[in-house]
CSV table of C-alpha atoms and ligand atoms in Angstrom, one decimal:
chain,number,residue,atom,x,y,z
G,1,MET,CA,-1.8,-69.7,20.1
G,2,GLU,CA,-1.2,-67.5,17.1
G,3,ILE,CA,-3.3,-64.3,16.5
G,4,VAL,CA,-3.1,-63.2,12.9
G,5,PHE,CA,-4.2,-60.2,10.9
G,6,PRO,CA,-7.2,-60.9,8.6
G,7,ARG,CA,-6.4,-62.1,5.1
G,8,LEU,CA,-9.0,-59.9,3.6
G,9,PHE,CA,-10.5,-56.5,4.4
G,10,PHE,CA,-12.5,-53.7,2.8
G,11,ALA,CA,-10.9,-50.5,1.6
G,12,GLY,CA,-13.5,-48.1,0.2
G,13,ASN,CA,-15.3,-50.0,-2.5
G,14,ARG,CA,-12.8,-52.7,-2.8
G,15,LEU,CA,-11.7,-55.9,-1.1
G,16,LEU,CA,-8.0,-55.9,-0.4
G,17,GLY,CA,-5.9,-59.0,0.0
G,18,GLU,CA,-4.3,-61.8,-1.9
G,19,ARG,CA,-6.4,-63.5,-4.6
G,20,VAL,CA,-8.7,-60.5,-5.0
G,21,GLU,CA,-9.9,-59.8,-8.5
G,22,ASN,CA,-11.7,-56.6,-9.7
G,23,VAL,CA,-13.8,-56.6,-12.9
G,24,SER,CA,-15.5,-53.6,-14.5
G,25,ARG,CA,-18.4,-53.7,-16.9
G,26,THR,CA,-19.2,-50.7,-19.1
G,27,LEU,CA,-22.5,-50.2,-20.9
G,28,GLY,CA,-20.7,-51.3,-24.0
G,29,ASP,CA,-19.9,-54.7,-22.4
G,30,LEU,CA,-23.6,-55.1,-21.9
G,31,ARG,CA,-24.6,-54.8,-25.6
G,32,GLY,CA,-27.6,-57.0,-26.4
G,33,ILE,CA,-29.0,-57.4,-22.9
G,34,PHE,CA,-31.4,-54.3,-23.0
G,35,ALA,CA,-34.7,-54.2,-25.0
G,36,ASP,CA,-34.4,-50.7,-26.2
G,37,VAL,CA,-31.7,-50.9,-28.8
G,38,ASP,CA,-32.2,-47.3,-30.0
G,39,ALA,CA,-31.9,-45.8,-26.5
G,40,PHE,CA,-28.8,-48.1,-25.9
G,41,SER,CA,-27.1,-46.8,-29.1
G,42,ARG,CA,-27.6,-43.2,-28.1
G,43,MET,CA,-25.9,-43.7,-24.7
G,44,PRO,CA,-22.1,-43.3,-24.2
G,45,GLN,CA,-20.7,-46.8,-24.3
G,46,ASN,CA,-17.9,-46.1,-21.8
G,47,ILE,CA,-20.3,-45.4,-18.8
G,48,LEU,CA,-19.4,-47.7,-15.9
G,49,ALA,CA,-22.4,-50.0,-15.3
G,50,TYR,CA,-21.0,-52.2,-12.5
G,51,GLU,CA,-17.8,-53.4,-10.8
G,52,VAL,CA,-17.3,-56.8,-9.0
G,53,SER,CA,-14.6,-57.2,-6.4
G,54,SER,CA,-14.1,-60.9,-5.7
G,55,PHE,CA,-12.1,-63.0,-3.3
G,56,LEU,CA,-11.2,-66.2,-5.0
G,57,PRO,CA,-9.2,-68.2,-2.4
G,58,GLU,CA,-9.1,-71.5,-4.3
G,59,GLN,CA,-8.4,-72.6,-7.8
G,60,GLU,CA,-11.6,-72.4,-9.9
G,61,GLY,CA,-13.3,-75.8,-9.8
G,62,THR,CA,-12.1,-76.8,-6.4
G,63,PRO,CA,-14.8,-79.0,-4.9
G,64,GLY,CA,-16.0,-77.7,-1.5
G,65,GLY,CA,-14.4,-74.3,-1.9
G,66,LEU,CA,-16.2,-70.9,-1.6
G,67,TYR,CA,-15.9,-67.6,-3.4
G,68,PHE,CA,-17.0,-64.2,-2.2
G,69,GLY,CA,-17.8,-61.1,-4.2
G,70,ILE,CA,-19.3,-57.6,-3.9
G,71,THR,CA,-21.0,-56.1,-6.9
G,72,TYR,CA,-21.4,-52.3,-7.2
G,73,LEU,CA,-24.2,-51.6,-9.7
G,74,HIS,CA,-24.6,-48.0,-10.7
G,75,PRO,CA,-28.1,-46.4,-11.1
G,76,GLY,CA,-29.4,-45.7,-14.6
G,77,LYS,CA,-31.8,-46.9,-17.2
G,78,VAL,CA,-31.7,-47.8,-20.9
G,79,GLY,CA,-35.1,-46.6,-22.1
G,80,ASN,CA,-37.3,-47.7,-19.2
G,81,GLU,CA,-35.2,-50.7,-18.3
G,82,TYR,CA,-33.0,-50.5,-15.2
G,83,PHE,CA,-29.2,-51.0,-15.3
G,84,MET,CA,-28.6,-54.7,-14.6
G,85,THR,CA,-26.0,-57.4,-14.5
G,86,LYS,CA,-25.5,-59.7,-17.5
G,87,GLY,CA,-27.0,-62.6,-15.6
G,88,HIS,CA,-26.0,-66.3,-15.7
G,89,PHE,CA,-26.7,-69.9,-14.9
G,90,HIS,CA,-23.9,-71.6,-13.2
G,91,ALA,CA,-21.7,-73.8,-15.5
G,92,ASN,CA,-22.3,-76.6,-13.0
G,93,ILE,CA,-25.9,-75.9,-13.1
G,94,ASP,CA,-26.9,-77.5,-9.8
G,95,ARG,CA,-24.7,-75.1,-7.8
G,96,ALA,CA,-26.5,-72.7,-5.4
G,97,GLU,CA,-25.5,-69.2,-4.2
G,98,PHE,CA,-26.4,-66.6,-1.6
G,99,TYR,CA,-26.8,-62.9,-2.4
G,100,TRP,CA,-27.4,-60.2,0.2
G,101,GLY,CA,-28.2,-56.5,0.0
G,102,LEU,CA,-25.6,-54.0,1.3
G,103,GLU,CA,-26.7,-50.5,0.1
G,104,GLY,CA,-29.2,-48.9,-2.2
G,105,GLU,CA,-32.2,-50.8,-3.6
G,106,GLY,CA,-32.6,-53.3,-6.3
G,107,MET,CA,-34.3,-56.4,-7.5
G,108,LEU,CA,-33.0,-59.9,-7.9
G,109,ILE,CA,-34.5,-61.5,-11.1
G,110,LEU,CA,-34.5,-65.3,-11.1
G,111,MET,CA,-35.4,-67.8,-13.9
G,112,ASP,CA,-35.6,-71.5,-13.6
G,113,GLN,CA,-34.8,-74.0,-16.4
G,114,LEU,CA,-38.5,-74.0,-17.5
G,115,ARG,CA,-38.0,-70.2,-18.1
G,116,ARG,CA,-40.3,-69.3,-15.2
G,117,VAL,CA,-39.3,-65.8,-13.9
G,118,TRP,CA,-39.8,-64.2,-10.5
G,119,ALA,CA,-38.1,-61.4,-8.6
G,120,GLU,CA,-37.2,-60.5,-5.0
G,121,ARG,CA,-36.7,-57.0,-3.6
G,122,VAL,CA,-33.2,-56.4,-2.4
G,123,PHE,CA,-32.3,-53.8,0.3
G,124,PRO,CA,-29.6,-53.5,3.0
G,125,GLY,CA,-29.8,-56.6,5.1
G,126,SER,CA,-32.0,-58.7,2.8
G,127,LEU,CA,-30.8,-62.3,2.2
G,128,HIS,CA,-31.5,-64.3,-0.9
G,129,TYR,CA,-30.9,-68.0,-1.5
G,130,ILE,CA,-30.6,-68.8,-5.2
G,131,PRO,CA,-31.1,-72.6,-5.6
G,132,GLY,CA,-29.2,-74.6,-8.2
G,133,GLY,CA,-30.6,-74.5,-11.7
G,134,VAL,CA,-31.8,-70.9,-11.3
G,135,ALA,CA,-30.4,-68.1,-13.5
G,136,HIS,CA,-29.8,-64.8,-11.6
G,137,ARG,CA,-29.4,-61.2,-12.5
G,138,MET,CA,-29.6,-58.0,-10.4
G,139,ALA,CA,-31.1,-54.6,-11.4
G,140,ASN,CA,-30.6,-51.3,-9.7
G,141,THR,CA,-34.1,-49.9,-9.1
G,142,GLY,CA,-33.0,-46.8,-7.2
G,143,ASN,CA,-31.2,-43.5,-7.9
G,144,THR,CA,-28.1,-44.4,-5.8
G,145,LEU,CA,-25.3,-47.0,-6.0
G,146,PHE,CA,-26.7,-50.4,-5.3
G,147,SER,CA,-24.3,-52.9,-3.8
G,148,PHE,CA,-24.7,-56.5,-2.8
G,149,ALA,CA,-22.5,-59.4,-1.6
G,150,ALA,CA,-22.5,-62.9,-3.0
G,151,CYS,CA,-21.1,-66.3,-1.8
G,152,TRP,CA,-20.9,-69.2,-4.3
G,153,PRO,CA,-19.1,-72.5,-4.6
G,154,SER,CA,-15.7,-72.3,-6.3
G,155,ASP,CA,-16.8,-75.1,-8.6
G,156,ALA,CA,-20.0,-73.3,-9.8
G,157,GLY,CA,-18.5,-71.4,-12.8
G,158,HIS,CA,-20.5,-69.0,-15.0
G,159,ASN,CA,-22.6,-69.9,-18.0
G,160,TYR,CA,-23.3,-66.6,-19.8
G,161,ARG,CA,-24.1,-68.2,-23.1
G,162,GLU,CA,-27.7,-69.2,-22.4
G,163,ILE,CA,-28.7,-65.8,-21.2
G,164,ALA,CA,-26.8,-64.0,-23.9
G,165,ASP,CA,-28.5,-66.1,-26.6
G,166,HIS,CA,-32.1,-66.3,-25.1
G,167,GLY,CA,-32.3,-63.6,-22.4
G,168,PHE,CA,-34.7,-63.9,-19.5
G,169,ALA,CA,-38.3,-64.6,-20.2
G,170,ALA,CA,-39.3,-61.3,-18.4
G,171,ARG,CA,-37.8,-57.8,-18.2
G,172,LEU,CA,-37.8,-55.4,-15.2
G,173,LEU,CA,-39.1,-52.1,-16.5
G,174,GLU,CA,-40.1,-48.9,-14.8
G,175,VAL,CA,-43.9,-48.4,-15.3
G,176,ASP,CA,-45.5,-45.4,-13.7
G,177,GLY,CA,-42.4,-44.8,-11.6
G,178,LYS,CA,-42.3,-48.4,-10.2
G,179,PRO,CA,-40.4,-51.5,-11.2
G,180,GLN,CA,-42.6,-54.1,-12.9
G,181,LEU,CA,-41.7,-57.5,-14.3
G,182,ILE,CA,-43.1,-57.8,-17.8
G,183,GLY,CA,-43.1,-61.1,-19.7
G,184,VAL,CA,-41.5,-61.1,-23.2
P,201,PA5,O1,-21.4,-64.8,-8.6
P,201,PA5,C1,-22.3,-64.0,-8.9
P,201,PA5,O2,-23.4,-64.5,-9.2
P,201,PA5,C2,-22.1,-62.6,-8.8
P,201,PA5,O3,-20.8,-62.3,-8.2
P,201,PA5,C3,-22.1,-62.0,-10.2
P,201,PA5,O4,-21.0,-62.6,-11.0
P,201,PA5,C4,-21.9,-60.5,-10.3
P,201,PA5,O5,-23.0,-59.9,-9.6
P,201,PA5,C5,-21.9,-59.9,-11.7
P,201,PA5,O6,-23.0,-60.5,-12.5
P,201,PA5,P1,-22.7,-61.3,-13.8
P,201,PA5,O7,-21.7,-62.3,-13.5
P,201,PA5,O8,-24.0,-61.9,-14.2
P,201,PA5,O9,-22.2,-60.3,-14.8
P,202,NI,NI1,-23.9,-66.8,-9.8
């Protein structure tokens, strides 16, 4: 029997190991996703909005494979809209995904193909099943770093186009100090 060292481990805010990829998104990378264009243009574009550290053990598109990632979403707002991820459908639209909360507080915003939107509170230990055909985006509703983990099929892919072109049918805004989903 062989006992081996794990292939993958955490080091601070990062996964370490082979086939780990780290991606950063600045505010400038998120141009077009926030409602308040004036507030957006007054903010420094090089602010770090989020980082994703992913373990991608198989070639993208491998049927039956799994990917794992942790997203670190910084606190902040553009006008009264919370910092959020770009959001996407999966390129293979029927592929599902799990998200779960690690630290801080946030909201998972979901939209089906009929553009019906709903949201789930995310907190350390909360678990979220995102069915196939449902676009997903996270928002940081707190004042501290919000991090969450994700596990998705390696043949899911990301379709950012749909959301970049048409957005979500509702926005998560701070109203009287609380997050509220407002239809657009
Ligand atoms: O696979 C996922 O859904 C996540 O790992 C996201 O890619 C991550 O949270 C960043 O969001 P987005 O890909 O919408 O920029
Ligand atoms: Ni996804």
